[in-house]
PDB file of C-alpha atoms and ligand atoms in Angstrom:
ATOM      1  CA  MET A   1      91.680 110.254 102.964  1.00 93.00           C
ATOM      2  CA  LEU A   2      93.574 107.146 101.623  1.00 93.00           C
ATOM      3  CA  HIS A   3      91.126 104.588 100.439  1.00 91.00           C
ATOM      4  CA  ASN A   4      93.063 101.691  98.886  1.00 96.00           C
ATOM      5  CA  ILE A   5      94.898  99.904 101.676  1.00 97.00           C
ATOM      6  CA  VAL A   6      97.000  96.931 102.334  1.00 98.00           C
ATOM      7  CA  LEU A   7      97.419  95.690 105.942  1.00 98.00           C
ATOM      8  CA  MET A   8     100.509  93.706 106.671  1.00 98.00           C
ATOM      9  CA  GLY A   9     102.080  91.993 109.877  1.00 97.00           C
ATOM     10  CA  PRO A  10     102.600  88.571 111.349  1.00 96.00           C
ATOM     11  CA  PRO A  11      99.686  86.346 112.180  1.00 94.00           C
ATOM     12  CA  GLY A  12      98.267  87.761 115.681  1.00 93.00           C
ATOM     13  CA  ALA A  13      99.495  91.343 115.009  1.00 95.00           C
ATOM     14  CA  GLY A  14      96.020  92.618 114.866  1.00 94.00           C
ATOM     15  CA  LYS A  15      95.174  92.970 111.156  1.00 95.00           C
ATOM     16  CA  GLY A  16      91.736  91.506 111.338  1.00 92.00           C
ATOM     17  CA  THR A  17      90.684  93.629 114.355  1.00 92.00           C
ATOM     18  CA  LEU A  18      91.988  96.798 112.803  1.00 96.00           C
ATOM     19  CA  ALA A  19      90.413  95.900 109.395  1.00 95.00           C
ATOM     20  CA  LYS A  20      87.063  95.679 111.216  1.00 92.00           C
ATOM     21  CA  GLN A  21      87.373  99.085 112.803  1.00 95.00           C
ATOM     22  CA  LEU A  22      88.423 100.685 109.666  1.00 96.00           C
ATOM     23  CA  LYS A  23      85.606  99.183 107.674  1.00 94.00           C
ATOM     24  CA  THR A  24      83.053 100.316 110.109  1.00 92.00           C
ATOM     25  CA  ALA A  25      84.330 103.803 110.385  1.00 95.00           C
ATOM     26  CA  TYR A  26      85.144 104.474 106.794  1.00 95.00           C
ATOM     27  CA  ASN A  27      82.948 102.246 104.679  1.00 92.00           C
ATOM     28  CA  LEU A  28      85.769 100.392 102.999  1.00 95.00           C
ATOM     29  CA  THR A  29      85.534  96.922 101.505  1.00 96.00           C
ATOM     30  CA  HIS A  30      87.395  94.451 103.667  1.00 95.00           C
ATOM     31  CA  ILE A  31      89.052  91.615 101.780  1.00 97.00           C
ATOM     32  CA  SER A  32      90.453  88.989 103.813  1.00 96.00           C
ATOM     33  CA  THR A  33      91.878  86.100 101.770  1.00 97.00           C
ATOM     34  CA  GLY A  34      92.032  83.967 104.931  1.00 96.00           C
ATOM     35  CA  ASP A  35      88.258  84.456 105.447  1.00 94.00           C
ATOM     36  CA  MET A  36      87.431  83.879 101.788  1.00 97.00           C
ATOM     37  CA  PHE A  37      89.323  80.341 102.141  1.00 97.00           C
ATOM     38  CA  ARG A  38      87.471  79.632 105.405  1.00 95.00           C
ATOM     39  CA  GLU A  39      84.248  80.535 103.729  1.00 94.00           C
ATOM     40  CA  ALA A  40      85.035  78.274 100.727  1.00 97.00           C
ATOM     41  CA  ILE A  41      85.907  75.355 103.001  1.00 96.00           C
ATOM     42  CA  LYS A  42      82.729  75.766 105.048  1.00 94.00           C
ATOM     43  CA  GLU A  43      80.786  75.705 101.842  1.00 96.00           C
ATOM     44  CA  GLY A  44      82.682  72.697 100.375  1.00 98.00           C
ATOM     45  CA  THR A  45      83.523  74.256  97.112  1.00 98.00           C
ATOM     46  CA  GLU A  46      86.274  73.364  94.816  1.00 97.00           C
ATOM     47  CA  LEU A  47      88.411  76.109  96.091  1.00 97.00           C
ATOM     48  CA  GLY A  48      87.786  75.048  99.475  1.00 98.00           C
ATOM     49  CA  LYS A  49      88.756  71.446  98.872  1.00 98.00           C
ATOM     50  CA  LEU A  50      91.891  72.662  97.390  1.00 97.00           C
ATOM     51  CA  ALA A  51      92.787  75.198 100.188  1.00 98.00           C
ATOM     52  CA  LYS A  52      91.847  72.951 103.022  1.00 97.00           C
ATOM     53  CA  SER A  53      95.237  71.288 103.739  1.00 97.00           C
ATOM     54  CA  TYR A  54      97.133  74.341 103.236  1.00 98.00           C
ATOM     55  CA  LEU A  55      95.182  76.244 105.800  1.00 97.00           C
ATOM     56  CA  ASP A  56      95.140  73.427 108.343  1.00 96.00           C
ATOM     57  CA  SER A  57      98.909  72.926 108.156  1.00 96.00           C
ATOM     58  CA  GLY A  58      99.620  76.653 108.125  1.00 96.00           C
ATOM     59  CA  ASN A  59     101.107  76.601 104.598  1.00 98.00           C
ATOM     60  CA  LEU A  60     100.443  79.239 101.862  1.00 98.00           C
ATOM     61  CA  VAL A  61      97.830  78.422  99.084  1.00 98.00           C
ATOM     62  CA  PRO A  62      99.667  78.515  95.705  1.00 98.00           C
ATOM     63  CA  ASP A  63     100.203  82.131  94.248  1.00 98.00           C
ATOM     64  CA  GLU A  64      98.011  81.340  91.010  1.00 97.00           C
ATOM     65  CA  VAL A  65      94.976  80.321  93.227  1.00 98.00           C
ATOM     66  CA  THR A  66      95.154  83.344  95.582  1.00 98.00           C
ATOM     67  CA  ILE A  67      96.047  85.816  93.033  1.00 98.00           C
ATOM     68  CA  GLY A  68      93.110  84.799  90.784  1.00 97.00           C
ATOM     69  CA  LEU A  69      90.731  85.087  93.775  1.00 97.00           C
ATOM     70  CA  VAL A  70      91.854  88.504  94.597  1.00 98.00           C
ATOM     71  CA  LYS A  71      91.844  89.735  90.978  1.00 96.00           C
ATOM     72  CA  GLU A  72      88.157  88.719  90.785  1.00 96.00           C
ATOM     73  CA  ARG A  73      87.264  90.156  94.212  1.00 97.00           C
ATOM     74  CA  LEU A  74      88.941  93.655  93.446  1.00 96.00           C
ATOM     75  CA  ALA A  75      87.028  94.045  90.191  1.00 94.00           C
ATOM     76  CA  LYS A  76      83.704  94.029  91.996  1.00 95.00           C
ATOM     77  CA  PRO A  77      81.987  97.325  92.279  1.00 95.00           C
ATOM     78  CA  ASP A  78      82.070  97.650  96.179  1.00 95.00           C
ATOM     79  CA  CYS A  79      85.809  98.090  95.768  1.00 95.00           C
ATOM     80  CA  GLU A  80      85.268 101.366  94.017  1.00 92.00           C
ATOM     81  CA  SER A  81      85.004 103.426  97.199  1.00 89.00           C
ATOM     82  CA  GLY A  82      88.076 101.717  98.582  1.00 93.00           C
ATOM     83  CA  PHE A  83      89.500  98.299  99.837  1.00 96.00           C
ATOM     84  CA  LEU A  84      91.267  96.892 102.738  1.00 97.00           C
ATOM     85  CA  LEU A  85      93.404  94.058 101.955  1.00 98.00           C
ATOM     86  CA  ASP A  86      94.101  91.874 104.867  1.00 97.00           C
ATOM     87  CA  GLY A  87      96.388  88.796 104.417  1.00 97.00           C
ATOM     88  CA  PHE A  88      97.182  89.645 100.826  1.00 98.00           C
ATOM     89  CA  PRO A  89      99.780  89.882  99.457  1.00 98.00           C
ATOM     90  CA  ARG A  90     101.876  87.228 101.344  1.00 98.00           C
ATOM     91  CA  THR A  91     104.595  86.718  98.732  1.00 98.00           C
ATOM     92  CA  LEU A  92     106.801  88.767  96.157  1.00 98.00           C
ATOM     93  CA  GLY A  93     104.738  87.184  93.311  1.00 98.00           C
ATOM     94  CA  GLN A  94     101.531  88.294  94.891  1.00 98.00           C
ATOM     95  CA  ALA A  95     102.883  91.783  95.502  1.00 98.00           C
ATOM     96  CA  LYS A  96     103.985  92.257  91.843  1.00 98.00           C
ATOM     97  CA  ALA A  97     100.644  90.786  90.656  1.00 98.00           C
ATOM     98  CA  LEU A  98      98.750  93.143  92.947  1.00 98.00           C
ATOM     99  CA  LYS A  99     100.674  96.146  91.513  1.00 96.00           C
ATOM    100  CA  GLU A 100      99.845  95.273  87.904  1.00 95.00           C
ATOM    101  CA  LEU A 101      96.075  94.296  88.627  1.00 93.00           C
ATOM    102  CA  SER A 102      95.380  97.366  90.636  1.00 92.00           C
ATOM    103  CA  LYS A 103      96.826  99.388  87.854  1.00 89.00           C
ATOM    104  CA  GLU A 104      94.559  97.616  85.278  1.00 91.00           C
ATOM    105  CA  ILE A 105      91.508  98.402  87.105  1.00 91.00           C
ATOM    106  CA  ASN A 106      92.691 101.826  88.151  1.00 92.00           C
ATOM    107  CA  ARG A 107      92.580 101.469  91.888  1.00 93.00           C
ATOM    108  CA  PRO A 108      96.461 101.532  92.962  1.00 95.00           C
ATOM    109  CA  VAL A 109      97.340 100.787  96.432  1.00 96.00           C
ATOM    110  CA  GLU A 110      97.916 103.982  98.193  1.00 96.00           C
ATOM    111  CA  VAL A 111      99.428 102.818 101.486  1.00 98.00           C
ATOM    112  CA  VAL A 112     100.815  99.727 103.213  1.00 98.00           C
ATOM    113  CA  VAL A 113      99.936  99.674 106.819  1.00 98.00           C
ATOM    114  CA  ASN A 114     102.395  97.482 108.520  1.00 98.00           C
ATOM    115  CA  LEU A 115     101.789  96.313 112.281  1.00 97.00           C
ATOM    116  CA  ASP A 116     104.953  95.475 114.193  1.00 95.00           C
ATOM    117  CA  CYS A 117     104.537  93.023 117.230  1.00 93.00           C
ATOM    118  CA  ASP A 118     106.946  90.912 119.197  1.00 91.00           C
ATOM    119  CA  ASN A 119     106.889  87.096 118.949  1.00 89.00           C
ATOM    120  CA  ASP A 120     105.798  86.419 122.595  1.00 91.00           C
ATOM    121  CA  GLU A 121     102.927  88.578 122.267  1.00 92.00           C
ATOM    122  CA  LEU A 122     101.877  87.037 118.750  1.00 93.00           C
ATOM    123  CA  VAL A 123     101.996  83.572 120.507  1.00 92.00           C
ATOM    124  CA  ARG A 124      99.859  84.877 123.541  1.00 92.00           C
ATOM    125  CA  ARG A 125      97.343  86.548 121.017  1.00 93.00           C
ATOM    126  CA  ILE A 126      96.909  83.489 118.678  1.00 94.00           C
ATOM    127  CA  SER A 127      96.618  81.015 121.337  1.00 93.00           C
ATOM    128  CA  GLY A 128      93.856  82.877 123.190  1.00 95.00           C
ATOM    129  CA  ARG A 129      92.029  84.008 120.052  1.00 95.00           C
ATOM    130  CA  ARG A 130      88.427  83.091 119.257  1.00 96.00           C
ATOM    131  CA  VAL A 131      86.499  83.852 116.187  1.00 94.00           C
ATOM    132  CA  CYS A 132      82.988  84.136 115.281  1.00 94.00           C
ATOM    133  CA  LYS A 133      81.890  81.279 113.116  1.00 92.00           C
ATOM    134  CA  ASN A 134      79.230  83.332 111.361  1.00 91.00           C
ATOM    135  CA  CYS A 135      80.774  86.751 110.743  1.00 89.00           C
ATOM    136  CA  GLY A 136      84.511  86.228 111.417  1.00 88.00           C
ATOM    137  CA  ALA A 137      84.718  88.962 114.360  1.00 89.00           C
ATOM    138  CA  PRO A 138      87.866  88.222 116.501  1.00 91.00           C
ATOM    139  CA  TYR A 139      88.012  87.867 120.266  1.00 93.00           C
ATOM    140  CA  HIS A 140      90.474  86.973 123.003  1.00 94.00           C
ATOM    141  CA  ILE A 141      89.890  84.850 126.114  1.00 95.00           C
ATOM    142  CA  GLU A 142      91.597  87.321 128.274  1.00 94.00           C
ATOM    143  CA  SER A 143      91.905  90.798 126.564  1.00 90.00           C
ATOM    144  CA  MET A 144      88.960  90.924 124.276  1.00 92.00           C
ATOM    145  CA  LYS A 145      86.101  89.023 125.870  1.00 95.00           C
ATOM    146  CA  PRO A 146      82.677  88.959 124.412  1.00 97.00           C
ATOM    147  CA  LYS A 147      79.850  90.157 126.761  1.00 97.00           C
ATOM    148  CA  VAL A 148      78.538  86.659 126.791  1.00 97.00           C
ATOM    149  CA  GLU A 149      81.050  83.643 126.874  1.00 96.00           C
ATOM    150  CA  GLY A 150      81.234  81.872 123.562  1.00 97.00           C
ATOM    151  CA  VAL A 151      78.784  84.158 121.742  1.00 97.00           C
ATOM    152  CA  CYS A 152      79.624  87.016 119.243  1.00 97.00           C
ATOM    153  CA  ASP A 153      78.566  90.558 120.478  1.00 96.00           C
ATOM    154  CA  LEU A 154      77.888  91.527 116.811  1.00 93.00           C
ATOM    155  CA  CYS A 155      75.779  88.777 115.231  1.00 96.00           C
ATOM    156  CA  GLY A 156      75.031  86.412 118.298  1.00 97.00           C
ATOM    157  CA  GLY A 157      77.012  83.587 116.288  1.00 97.00           C
ATOM    158  CA  PRO A 158      79.066  80.848 118.129  1.00 97.00           C
ATOM    159  CA  LEU A 159      82.815  81.453 118.911  1.00 97.00           C
ATOM    160  CA  TYR A 160      85.401  78.809 118.008  1.00 96.00           C
ATOM    161  CA  GLN A 161      89.113  78.392 118.020  1.00 96.00           C
ATOM    162  CA  ARG A 162      90.749  78.278 114.510  1.00 93.00           C
ATOM    163  CA  LYS A 163      92.192  74.868 113.563  1.00 91.00           C
ATOM    164  CA  ASP A 164      95.324  76.690 112.541  1.00 95.00           C
ATOM    165  CA  ASP A 165      95.570  78.574 115.849  1.00 94.00           C
ATOM    166  CA  ASN A 166      97.678  75.806 117.628  1.00 91.00           C
ATOM    167  CA  GLU A 167     101.356  75.657 118.338  1.00 89.00           C
ATOM    168  CA  GLU A 168     102.353  73.519 115.419  1.00 93.00           C
ATOM    169  CA  ALA A 169     100.436  75.393 112.723  1.00 94.00           C
ATOM    170  CA  LEU A 170     101.477  78.656 114.222  1.00 93.00           C
ATOM    171  CA  LYS A 171     105.289  77.610 113.910  1.00 94.00           C
ATOM    172  CA  VAL A 172     104.732  77.024 110.131  1.00 96.00           C
ATOM    173  CA  ARG A 173     102.751  80.238 109.710  1.00 96.00           C
ATOM    174  CA  LEU A 174     105.572  82.257 111.423  1.00 95.00           C
ATOM    175  CA  HIS A 175     108.105  80.692 109.264  1.00 96.00           C
ATOM    176  CA  HIS A 176     106.177  81.609 106.155  1.00 98.00           C
ATOM    177  CA  TYR A 177     105.794  85.183 107.350  1.00 97.00           C
ATOM    178  CA  VAL A 178     109.608  85.570 107.958  1.00 96.00           C
ATOM    179  CA  VAL A 179     110.595  83.718 104.716  1.00 98.00           C
ATOM    180  CA  ASP A 180     108.033  84.642 102.384  1.00 98.00           C
ATOM    181  CA  THR A 181     106.169  87.894 103.586  1.00 98.00           C
ATOM    182  CA  LYS A 182     108.460  89.905 105.486  1.00 97.00           C
ATOM    183  CA  PRO A 183     110.673  90.782 102.418  1.00 97.00           C
ATOM    184  CA  LEU A 184     107.570  92.601 100.961  1.00 98.00           C
ATOM    185  CA  LEU A 185     108.280  95.333 103.522  1.00 98.00           C
ATOM    186  CA  ASP A 186     111.432  96.210 101.560  1.00 98.00           C
ATOM    187  CA  PHE A 187     109.555  95.961  98.300  1.00 98.00           C
ATOM    188  CA  TYR A 188     106.860  98.288  99.613  1.00 98.00           C
ATOM    189  CA  GLU A 189     109.482 100.688 101.150  1.00 98.00           C
ATOM    190  CA  GLU A 190     111.015 101.150  97.719  1.00 98.00           C
ATOM    191  CA  GLU A 191     107.661 101.876  96.333  1.00 97.00           C
ATOM    192  CA  GLY A 192     107.378 104.529  98.761  1.00 98.00           C
ATOM    193  CA  LEU A 193     104.163 103.011 100.319  1.00 98.00           C
ATOM    194  CA  LEU A 194     105.207 101.541 103.647  1.00 98.00           C
ATOM    195  CA  LYS A 195     104.009 103.092 106.998  1.00 98.00           C
ATOM    196  CA  ASN A 196     104.974 101.139 110.246  1.00 98.00           C
ATOM    197  CA  PHE A 197     102.781 101.078 113.318  1.00 98.00           C
ATOM    198  CA  ASN A 198     103.354  99.477 116.634  1.00 96.00           C
ATOM    199  CA  SER A 199     100.460  97.098 117.381  1.00 94.00           C
ATOM    200  CA  LEU A 200     101.418  96.554 121.055  1.00 92.00           C
ATOM    201  CA  GLN A 201      99.726  99.802 121.966  1.00 89.00           C
ATOM    202  CA  GLY A 202      96.104  98.182 122.144  1.00 88.00           C
ATOM    203  CA  SER A 203      93.473  98.156 119.547  1.00 92.00           C
ATOM    204  CA  GLN A 204      91.914 101.588 120.261  1.00 94.00           C
ATOM    205  CA  HIS A 205      95.100 103.367 120.181  1.00 96.00           C
ATOM    206  CA  LEU A 206      96.214 101.657 117.126  1.00 97.00           C
ATOM    207  CA  PHE A 207      92.984 102.578 115.326  1.00 97.00           C
ATOM    208  CA  ASP A 208      93.193 106.169 116.351  1.00 97.00           C
ATOM    209  CA  GLU A 209      96.837 106.494 115.010  1.00 97.00           C
ATOM    210  CA  VAL A 210      96.080 104.577 111.727  1.00 98.00           C
ATOM    211  CA  SER A 211      93.112 106.730 111.232  1.00 97.00           C
ATOM    212  CA  ALA A 212      94.818 109.963 111.767  1.00 97.00           C
ATOM    213  CA  PHE A 213      97.364 108.836 109.284  1.00 97.00           C
ATOM    214  CA  LEU A 214      94.917 107.900 106.611  1.00 96.00           C
ATOM    215  CA  LYS A 215      93.111 111.262 107.020  1.00 94.00           C
ATOM    216  CA  LYS A 216      96.117 113.403 106.367  1.00 81.00           C
TER     217      LYS A 216
HETATM  218  P1  AMP B   1      94.752  84.364 107.821  1.00 60.36           P
HETATM  219  O1  AMP B   1      93.358  84.272 108.125  1.00 60.36           O
HETATM  220  O2  AMP B   1      95.108  85.652 106.868  1.00 60.36           O
HETATM  221  O3  AMP B   1      95.681  84.072 108.948  1.00 60.36           O
HETATM  222  O4  AMP B   1      95.156  83.129 106.678  1.00 60.36           O
HETATM  223  C1  AMP B   1      94.836  81.941 107.152  1.00 60.36           C
HETATM  224  C2  AMP B   1      95.486  80.894 106.072  1.00 60.36           C
HETATM  225  O5  AMP B   1      94.772  81.207 104.898  1.00 60.36           O
HETATM  226  C3  AMP B   1      96.950  81.089 105.752  1.00 60.36           C
HETATM  227  O6  AMP B   1      97.696  80.413 106.811  1.00 60.36           O
HETATM  228  C4  AMP B   1      97.077  80.506 104.476  1.00 60.36           C
HETATM  229  O7  AMP B   1      97.116  78.986 104.540  1.00 60.36           O
HETATM  230  C5  AMP B   1      95.819  80.903 103.642  1.00 60.36           C
HETATM  231  N1  AMP B   1      96.123  82.297 103.079  1.00 60.36           N
HETATM  232  C6  AMP B   1      95.440  83.280 103.462  1.00 60.36           C
HETATM  233  N2  AMP B   1      95.924  84.553 102.654  1.00 60.36           N
HETATM  234  C7  AMP B   1      96.859  84.028 101.910  1.00 60.36           C
HETATM  235  C8  AMP B   1      97.705  84.505 100.811  1.00 60.36           C
HETATM  236  N3  AMP B   1      97.664  85.786 100.498  1.00 60.36           N
HETATM  237  N4  AMP B   1      98.547  83.592 100.245  1.00 60.36           N
HETATM  238  C9  AMP B   1      98.455  82.105 100.515  1.00 60.36           C
HETATM  239  N5  AMP B   1      97.825  81.724 101.426  1.00 60.36           N
HETATM  240  C10 AMP B   1      97.005  82.495 102.091  1.00 60.36           C
END
């Protein structure tokens, strides 16, 4: 089984949902840089103050900040049994830094799972997305409803719409995806790590397919 995994794909492709399924099934440590920034903003830390305007507008937090954060996180003992990086790397600088630092700690990335999704579907998913304020679990107002409206099935926390899940910020996020992040697919293809999956097939199917691949 492959344990050290990078999840890639545009915003709304389903990285967060897949990460939660894989984490539960295989006891992997889920590292979402977006969740880490949102947590820091909620707690009002220095990192949160710095990151807030970038997140609200859909822009990328500078590389040196993001790389430092991931470096610290990957060195923690809970990553020894495997990690799922979700939303990192997003730039070539981050990908190169990850290559170095994962070598340093002897936990090299074993596979990059890339989720393909078309633009119309991304917009539909993002505009209907709701997230649990407590645990970050993702929902959708039509296709992934909670059992009780506005309440998380997993922890009972309140659901909310992310501030950057609006049309304007989404445009900026998709732009960054195309300009800064998509070129990483070539980088990982050359490294022999890239594996593509179609995320239009529904979350359970996708999970089954990715699981079968990871277990090979
Ligand atoms: P996400 O939850 O992955 O959609 O990330 C939400 C926001 O957090 C992004 O739009 C960026 O502002 C910031 N962010 C998350 N991950 C990164 C990263 N690897 N590099 C720079 N900014 C990031």
